[in-house]
Coordinates of C-alpha atoms and ligand atoms in Angstrom, one line a residue:
M147 CA 56.0 25.5 22.5
S148 CA 52.9 26.6 24.5
E149 CA 50.7 23.8 25.8
L150 CA 49.1 21.9 23.0
L151 CA 45.3 22.4 22.7
W152 CA 44.8 18.6 22.6
Q153 CA 47.5 17.6 25.1
K154 CA 46.6 14.4 27.1
P155 CA 47.8 13.9 30.7
G156 CA 50.6 11.4 30.9
V157 CA 51.6 11.5 27.2
E158 CA 54.9 13.1 26.8
V159 CA 55.4 15.4 23.9
D160 CA 58.4 14.6 21.7
A161 CA 59.9 17.8 20.4
R162 CA 61.1 16.3 17.0
I163 CA 57.7 14.8 16.3
Q164 CA 56.0 18.1 17.1
A165 CA 58.5 20.0 14.9
F166 CA 57.6 17.6 12.0
L167 CA 53.9 17.9 12.6
A168 CA 54.0 21.7 12.7
G169 CA 56.5 22.0 9.8
D170 CA 56.4 25.5 8.5
D171 CA 52.8 25.7 9.3
V172 CA 53.0 28.3 12.1
V173 CA 55.1 30.6 9.9
L174 CA 52.7 30.2 6.9
D175 CA 49.8 30.8 9.3
R176 CA 51.0 34.4 9.6
E177 CA 49.4 34.8 6.2
F178 CA 46.0 33.5 7.4
I179 CA 45.8 34.6 11.0
Q180 CA 44.0 37.8 10.4
D181 CA 41.2 36.0 8.5
D182 CA 41.1 33.5 11.4
I183 CA 40.6 36.4 13.8
T184 CA 37.8 37.8 11.7
A185 CA 36.1 34.4 11.5
S186 CA 36.7 33.8 15.3
A187 CA 34.8 37.0 16.1
A188 CA 31.9 35.9 13.8
H189 CA 31.9 32.6 15.6
A190 CA 31.8 34.3 19.0
R191 CA 28.9 36.5 18.0
G192 CA 27.1 33.5 16.6
L193 CA 27.6 31.7 20.0
A194 CA 26.1 34.7 21.7
R195 CA 23.1 34.7 19.5
I196 CA 22.2 31.2 20.6
G197 CA 22.9 31.8 24.3
I198 CA 26.2 29.9 24.6
L199 CA 28.1 33.2 25.5
T200 CA 26.7 36.1 27.3
G201 CA 26.8 39.5 25.7
D202 CA 29.7 40.6 27.9
E203 CA 31.7 37.4 27.2
C204 CA 31.2 37.9 23.5
E205 CA 32.2 41.5 23.7
A206 CA 35.3 40.7 25.7
L207 CA 36.3 38.0 23.2
C208 CA 35.7 40.3 20.2
R209 CA 37.6 43.1 21.9
E210 CA 40.6 40.9 22.6
L211 CA 40.6 39.5 19.1
G212 CA 40.7 43.1 17.9
V213 CA 43.7 43.8 20.1
L214 CA 45.5 40.7 18.9
S215 CA 44.9 41.8 15.3
G216 CA 46.4 45.2 16.1
D217 CA 49.4 43.6 17.9
L218 CA 50.0 41.4 14.9
H219 CA 50.0 44.4 12.6
S220 CA 52.4 46.4 14.9
G221 CA 54.7 43.4 15.6
A222 CA 53.9 43.5 19.3
F223 CA 52.7 39.9 18.9
V224 CA 54.6 37.5 16.6
L225 CA 53.2 34.2 15.5
D226 CA 56.2 31.8 15.9
E227 CA 57.2 28.3 16.9
R228 CA 55.8 28.8 20.4
F229 CA 52.5 27.8 18.9
E230 CA 51.4 24.8 16.9
D231 CA 49.4 26.9 14.5
C232 CA 47.5 30.2 14.3
H233 CA 44.4 28.6 15.7
S234 CA 46.3 27.6 18.9
A235 CA 47.9 31.0 19.1
I236 CA 44.5 32.8 19.0
E237 CA 43.0 30.5 21.7
S238 CA 46.0 30.7 23.9
R239 CA 46.1 34.5 23.7
L240 CA 42.3 34.6 24.6
V241 CA 42.9 32.3 27.5
E242 CA 45.9 34.3 28.7
R243 CA 43.9 37.5 28.6
L244 CA 40.4 36.3 29.6
G245 CA 40.8 33.1 31.4
D246 CA 37.7 30.9 31.3
V247 CA 36.0 33.2 28.8
G248 CA 38.8 32.5 26.4
R249 CA 38.4 28.8 27.0
K250 CA 34.8 29.1 25.7
I251 CA 35.7 30.3 22.2
H252 CA 36.1 26.9 20.7
T253 CA 32.6 25.7 21.6
G254 CA 31.0 24.2 18.6
R255 CA 33.9 24.6 16.2
S256 CA 36.9 22.6 15.2
R257 CA 40.3 23.7 13.7
N258 CA 39.0 21.8 10.6
D259 CA 36.3 24.4 9.9
Q260 CA 38.4 27.2 11.3
V261 CA 41.2 26.6 8.8
L262 CA 38.7 26.2 6.0
V263 CA 36.9 29.5 6.7
A264 CA 40.2 31.4 7.2
T265 CA 41.7 30.2 3.9
R266 CA 38.5 30.8 2.1
L267 CA 38.3 34.4 3.1
W268 CA 42.0 34.7 2.1
L269 CA 41.4 33.1 -1.3
K270 CA 38.4 35.4 -2.0
R271 CA 40.6 38.4 -1.3
K272 CA 43.4 37.1 -3.5
L273 CA 41.0 36.4 -6.4
R274 CA 39.7 40.0 -6.1
E275 CA 43.3 41.2 -6.3
V276 CA 43.9 39.0 -9.4
Q277 CA 40.8 40.4 -10.9
A278 CA 41.8 44.0 -10.2
V279 CA 45.2 43.6 -11.7
C280 CA 43.8 41.9 -14.8
R281 CA 41.4 44.7 -15.3
E282 CA 44.2 47.2 -15.0
V283 CA 46.4 45.3 -17.5
A284 CA 43.4 45.2 -19.9
E285 CA 42.9 48.9 -19.5
V286 CA 46.5 49.7 -20.3
C287 CA 46.4 47.4 -23.3
L288 CA 43.2 49.0 -24.6
Q289 CA 44.6 52.5 -24.2
R290 CA 47.8 51.7 -26.1
A291 CA 45.8 49.8 -28.8
E292 CA 43.9 53.0 -29.4
A293 CA 47.0 55.2 -29.3
E294 CA 49.4 53.4 -31.5
A295 CA 48.9 51.3 -34.6
I296 CA 52.5 50.9 -35.9
P297 CA 52.9 48.2 -38.5
M298 CA 54.8 45.3 -37.1
P299 CA 55.5 41.8 -38.5
G300 CA 53.1 39.1 -37.5
Y301 CA 54.9 35.8 -36.9
T302 CA 53.9 32.1 -36.9
H303 CA 56.5 29.6 -36.0
L304 CA 58.7 32.6 -35.3
Q305 CA 58.9 33.1 -39.0
R306 CA 57.7 36.2 -40.7
A307 CA 54.1 35.6 -41.8
V308 CA 51.9 38.6 -42.5
V309 CA 51.7 42.3 -41.7
S310 CA 50.4 42.9 -38.2
S311 CA 50.4 46.0 -36.0
T312 CA 51.2 47.1 -32.4
A313 CA 47.5 47.8 -32.0
M314 CA 46.7 44.2 -32.9
W315 CA 49.3 43.0 -30.3
W316 CA 47.8 45.2 -27.7
A317 CA 44.2 44.3 -28.5
G318 CA 45.2 40.6 -28.2
F319 CA 46.5 41.0 -24.7
A320 CA 43.6 43.3 -23.8
E321 CA 41.1 40.6 -24.6
A322 CA 43.2 38.0 -22.9
Y323 CA 43.2 40.0 -19.6
I324 CA 39.5 40.8 -19.9
D325 CA 39.0 37.0 -20.0
N326 CA 41.3 36.5 -17.1
A327 CA 39.5 39.1 -15.0
V328 CA 36.2 37.4 -15.8
R329 CA 37.7 34.1 -14.9
A330 CA 39.0 35.4 -11.5
G331 CA 35.5 36.7 -10.8
Q332 CA 33.9 33.4 -11.7
A333 CA 36.3 31.5 -9.4
H334 CA 35.6 34.0 -6.7
D335 CA 31.9 33.4 -7.0
W336 CA 32.3 29.6 -7.2
I337 CA 34.1 29.4 -3.9
D338 CA 32.1 32.0 -2.2
A339 CA 30.5 29.6 0.4
N340 CA 30.8 29.7 4.1
P341 CA 32.2 26.5 5.8
L342 CA 32.1 27.9 9.4
G343 CA 29.8 25.9 11.6
T344 CA 30.6 22.5 10.0
A345 CA 33.0 21.8 12.9
A346 CA 35.2 18.7 12.4
G347 CA 33.3 17.8 9.3
Y348 CA 30.1 16.3 10.8
G349 CA 28.3 19.2 12.3
V350 CA 27.8 19.7 16.0
N351 CA 25.1 19.3 18.6
L352 CA 24.2 23.0 18.7
P353 CA 21.8 25.1 16.7
L354 CA 24.7 27.3 15.3
D355 CA 23.5 30.4 13.4
R356 CA 25.2 29.5 10.2
E357 CA 23.1 31.9 8.1
G358 CA 24.2 34.7 10.5
S359 CA 27.9 33.9 10.2
T360 CA 27.5 33.6 6.4
R361 CA 26.0 37.1 6.2
E362 CA 28.5 38.6 8.7
L363 CA 31.5 37.2 6.9
G364 CA 30.3 38.4 3.5
F365 CA 29.8 35.0 1.9
A366 CA 27.3 34.7 -0.9
R367 CA 26.0 31.4 0.4
M368 CA 26.4 28.8 3.1
Q369 CA 28.3 25.6 2.3
V370 CA 25.6 23.3 3.5
S371 CA 27.1 19.9 3.9
P372 CA 29.8 19.5 6.5
I373 CA 31.2 16.5 4.5
Y374 CA 31.4 18.6 1.4
A375 CA 33.0 21.4 3.3
Q376 CA 35.9 19.1 4.0
L377 CA 35.8 17.7 0.4
S378 CA 36.1 21.2 -0.9
R379 CA 39.4 21.9 0.9
G380 CA 42.0 21.7 -1.8
K381 CA 39.4 21.5 -4.5
F382 CA 38.5 25.2 -4.1
E383 CA 42.2 26.0 -3.8
I384 CA 42.8 24.4 -7.2
A385 CA 40.0 26.4 -8.8
A386 CA 41.6 29.6 -7.4
V387 CA 45.1 28.7 -8.5
D388 CA 43.7 27.8 -12.0
A389 CA 42.2 31.3 -12.3
L390 CA 45.5 32.8 -11.3
G391 CA 47.3 30.5 -13.6
A392 CA 45.3 31.7 -16.6
A393 CA 46.6 35.2 -16.1
V394 CA 50.1 34.1 -15.5
L395 CA 50.1 31.8 -18.6
D396 CA 49.3 34.8 -20.7
L397 CA 52.0 36.7 -18.9
R398 CA 54.5 34.0 -19.8
R399 CA 53.8 34.5 -23.5
L400 CA 53.8 38.3 -23.2
A401 CA 57.1 38.1 -21.4
W402 CA 58.5 35.8 -24.0
D403 CA 57.6 38.4 -26.7
L404 CA 59.3 41.1 -24.7
S405 CA 62.5 39.1 -24.1
L406 CA 62.7 38.4 -27.9
F407 CA 61.7 41.9 -28.9
T408 CA 64.3 43.5 -26.8
T409 CA 67.2 41.6 -28.3
A410 CA 69.6 43.4 -30.7
E411 CA 68.4 41.0 -33.4
F412 CA 64.7 42.1 -33.1
G413 CA 65.2 45.5 -31.5
F414 CA 61.4 46.2 -31.6
V415 CA 61.0 47.3 -28.0
T416 CA 62.8 49.2 -25.4
L417 CA 62.0 48.7 -21.7
P418 CA 62.2 51.5 -19.2
P419 CA 65.7 51.3 -17.6
Q420 CA 64.5 50.4 -14.2
Y421 CA 63.0 47.2 -15.6
T422 CA 66.4 46.0 -16.8
T423 CA 69.5 45.0 -14.9
G424 CA 73.2 45.1 -15.6
S425 CA 75.8 42.3 -15.7
S426 CA 78.3 41.9 -13.0
I427 CA 81.1 41.4 -15.5
M428 CA 80.0 42.6 -18.9
P429 CA 79.7 46.4 -18.9
N430 CA 77.8 46.5 -22.1
K431 CA 74.8 44.5 -20.9
R432 CA 71.3 45.5 -20.1
N433 CA 69.4 42.4 -19.3
P434 CA 65.6 41.8 -19.2
D435 CA 65.8 39.9 -15.9
L436 CA 62.4 41.2 -14.9
V437 CA 60.5 39.8 -17.9
E438 CA 62.4 36.6 -17.5
L439 CA 61.2 36.1 -13.9
M440 CA 57.7 37.0 -15.1
R441 CA 58.0 34.2 -17.6
A442 CA 59.3 31.8 -15.0
T443 CA 56.4 32.5 -12.6
Y444 CA 54.1 30.1 -14.3
A445 CA 56.4 27.3 -13.3
S446 CA 55.7 28.1 -9.6
I447 CA 51.9 28.2 -10.3
A448 CA 52.1 24.8 -12.1
A449 CA 54.1 23.3 -9.2
S450 CA 51.7 24.6 -6.6
R451 CA 48.7 23.3 -8.6
T452 CA 50.4 19.9 -8.9
E453 CA 51.1 19.8 -5.2
L454 CA 47.4 20.6 -4.4
E455 CA 46.2 18.0 -6.8
Q456 CA 48.5 15.3 -5.3
L457 CA 47.5 16.1 -1.8
L458 CA 43.9 15.4 -2.6
S459 CA 44.3 11.7 -3.0
L460 CA 42.3 11.2 0.2
P461 CA 39.1 9.6 1.4
T462 CA 36.4 11.9 2.8
G463 CA 36.9 13.8 6.0
Y464 CA 39.8 15.9 7.4
H465 CA 43.3 14.6 7.0
R466 CA 46.5 16.3 8.1
D467 CA 47.8 16.0 4.6
L468 CA 45.6 19.0 3.9
Q469 CA 47.9 21.3 5.9
F470 CA 50.3 21.4 3.0
T471 CA 47.7 23.0 0.8
K472 CA 48.5 26.3 2.5
G473 CA 52.1 26.4 1.4
A474 CA 51.1 25.7 -2.2
L475 CA 48.6 28.6 -2.1
Y476 CA 51.0 31.0 -0.4
H477 CA 53.7 30.4 -3.0
A478 CA 51.4 30.4 -6.0
F479 CA 49.6 33.7 -5.1
G480 CA 52.8 35.3 -3.7
R481 CA 54.7 34.8 -6.9
G482 CA 51.7 35.1 -9.3
L483 CA 50.5 38.4 -7.8
G484 CA 54.0 39.7 -7.4
A485 CA 54.6 39.2 -11.2
L486 CA 51.2 40.5 -12.3
G487 CA 51.4 43.5 -10.1
L488 CA 54.5 44.8 -12.0
L489 CA 52.9 44.3 -15.4
P490 CA 50.7 47.4 -15.7
N491 CA 53.6 49.9 -15.3
L492 CA 55.9 47.8 -17.4
L493 CA 53.3 47.9 -20.2
R494 CA 52.8 51.7 -19.7
G495 CA 56.5 52.3 -19.9
M496 CA 57.7 50.0 -22.8
A497 CA 58.3 51.8 -26.1
W498 CA 58.2 50.5 -29.7
R499 CA 61.1 51.3 -32.0
T500 CA 59.3 52.3 -35.2
D501 CA 62.5 52.3 -37.3
R502 CA 63.3 48.7 -36.4
L503 CA 59.8 47.5 -36.9
A504 CA 59.7 49.1 -40.4
K505 CA 62.9 47.3 -41.3
A506 CA 61.5 43.9 -40.4
F507 CA 59.2 43.6 -43.4
D508 CA 59.8 41.7 -46.6
D509 CA 57.7 41.3 -49.7
G510 CA 56.7 37.7 -48.8
M511 CA 54.6 39.1 -46.0
Y512 CA 52.1 40.5 -48.6
A513 CA 51.7 37.1 -50.4
T514 CA 48.6 36.2 -48.4
D515 CA 47.0 39.6 -49.3
K516 CA 47.9 39.0 -52.9
A517 CA 46.4 35.5 -53.0
V518 CA 43.1 36.7 -51.5
E519 CA 43.0 39.7 -53.8
L520 CA 43.3 37.3 -56.8
A521 CA 40.7 35.1 -55.4
V522 CA 38.3 38.0 -55.0
A523 CA 38.9 38.8 -58.6
G524 CA 37.6 35.3 -59.4
M525 CA 40.7 33.1 -59.5
P526 CA 40.4 29.8 -57.6
F527 CA 42.3 30.3 -54.3
R528 CA 44.7 27.4 -54.7
E529 CA 45.8 28.8 -58.1
A530 CA 46.1 32.3 -56.6
Y531 CA 48.2 30.9 -53.8
R532 CA 50.7 29.4 -56.2
L533 CA 51.0 32.7 -58.2
A534 CA 51.4 34.8 -55.0
A535 CA 54.2 32.6 -53.8
V536 CA 56.2 33.8 -56.9
E537 CA 54.8 37.4 -57.1
P538 CA 53.8 38.3 -53.6
L539 CA 53.0 42.0 -54.0
P540 CA 49.3 43.0 -54.1
K541 CA 48.0 46.0 -56.1
A542 CA 48.9 48.4 -53.3
G543 CA 52.5 47.1 -53.3
A544 CA 54.6 46.7 -50.2
D545 CA 52.4 49.0 -48.2
A546 CA 52.0 47.8 -44.7
Q547 CA 49.4 50.4 -43.8
A548 CA 47.2 49.5 -46.8
S549 CA 47.5 45.9 -45.8
L550 CA 46.3 46.7 -42.3
D551 CA 43.5 49.0 -43.5
A552 CA 42.2 46.2 -45.7
R553 CA 41.9 43.7 -42.8
V554 CA 38.2 44.5 -42.4
S555 CA 36.6 41.4 -40.8
P556 CA 35.9 42.1 -37.1
G557 CA 39.0 41.9 -35.0
G558 CA 41.4 42.6 -37.9
A559 CA 43.6 45.6 -37.9
G560 CA 41.0 47.7 -39.9
V561 CA 38.2 46.9 -37.4
L562 CA 39.9 46.1 -34.1
G563 CA 36.7 46.1 -32.2
L564 CA 38.1 47.9 -29.2
E565 CA 34.7 49.4 -28.4
A566 CA 33.3 45.9 -27.8
L567 CA 36.3 45.0 -25.7
K568 CA 35.9 48.2 -23.6
Q569 CA 32.2 47.4 -23.1
R570 CA 32.9 43.9 -21.9
L571 CA 35.6 45.2 -19.5
A572 CA 33.3 47.8 -18.1
G573 CA 30.6 45.2 -17.6
I574 CA 32.7 43.0 -15.3
A575 CA 31.1 43.0 -11.9
V576 CA 33.5 43.9 -9.2
Q577 CA 33.3 41.5 -6.3
A578 CA 32.6 43.1 -3.0
Ligands
LIG798 N1 47.2 23.2 10.6 C1 46.1 22.4 10.3 C2 45.7 22.5 8.8 O1 46.1 23.4 8.2 C3 44.9 22.9 11.1 C4 43.9 21.9 11.4 C5 44.3 20.9 12.3 N2 43.3 19.9 12.5 C6 43.5 18.8 13.1 N3 42.5 18.0 13.2 N4 44.7 18.3 13.4 O2 45.0 21.6 8.4

């Protein structure tokens, strides 16, 4: 390992202890180092504005940070166990290239605000990605809701209940993903606060230009209190994971539907062949492994959320426990966005089997229509209910389309309300 930033003369470094302290941190930090570089350049420019660095020094630091960023992209520089974490790697590289100028970068900052600002920039980007994919899912669902209104059974308790339609199924997930896009945007805005300049969690004896770094890094506001900046580590991560979780929770139910609907027993849906896999032994099999892993993804989100929450049993101030929040984030967003990212094309490519849908109706599914019809004609509903249980067919008979057309309260199959959903989708502000 390169020399530790905080190494004290005469204290020997124990390799096993260091390995435990670092854990998988330095590897995880590959995910966050570009944001750390961005924030480091903003910090350097802020130091120049208050006269701690000369213009030339600041320029040299920013240039080297840019070179490091490029080297990371190209693979010429690899963040590995030589370093304790990405913060040490950046500083060590600046010192290696610029000597004493490199040794000035850490004036007025701590790794505690450094890790906060880097993860926050990362989280904001991930939430924008969640929002974008949710919008795309909603768009696909709306298009398909408009294009196909095939009658399909509506289930409660997995028992046939009433007539529904593919358009209603699509509209349901369209509205869900509009909500999920809104939620991602709200979480983004909620955490959009700059912690850089709060140092170790108690401020620093310099007039740091925190407003300047807030603007430069694209934050909507400054996180004012250094104590709160530390308190918000983990708390903001939970808010972001919850927003991601809302989208993945709906995905779990959608995937459940697809895994049922693709069975021979239901046979309502066929998936594009590339979304299914074969069996190693059973030549007859096409398995919906992809939708099953989509369904499983929520387990990883829930596990990450629990890990974050458990880590926060802490008094105020920075504690090394917080290092583990990065692994939780990385796994949650890695799996969550991985699954969500495949959803739009899966939805575009799936096909309904009209023949199988038509065969899945029975007369009992009209009984509710019949009871309401009798009630409209003046019979007390409870009496109509008893009668319809025995004679379920309404005047229109076992006519699924007539049943759907008559569903005229807003949101029902006769008045899906897709225009309102489209307007709401179009009105979602896209975060910069
Ligand atoms: N790897 C550490 C983390 O993620 C960086 C901050 C270290 N700060 C410290 N005071 N030891 O929290």
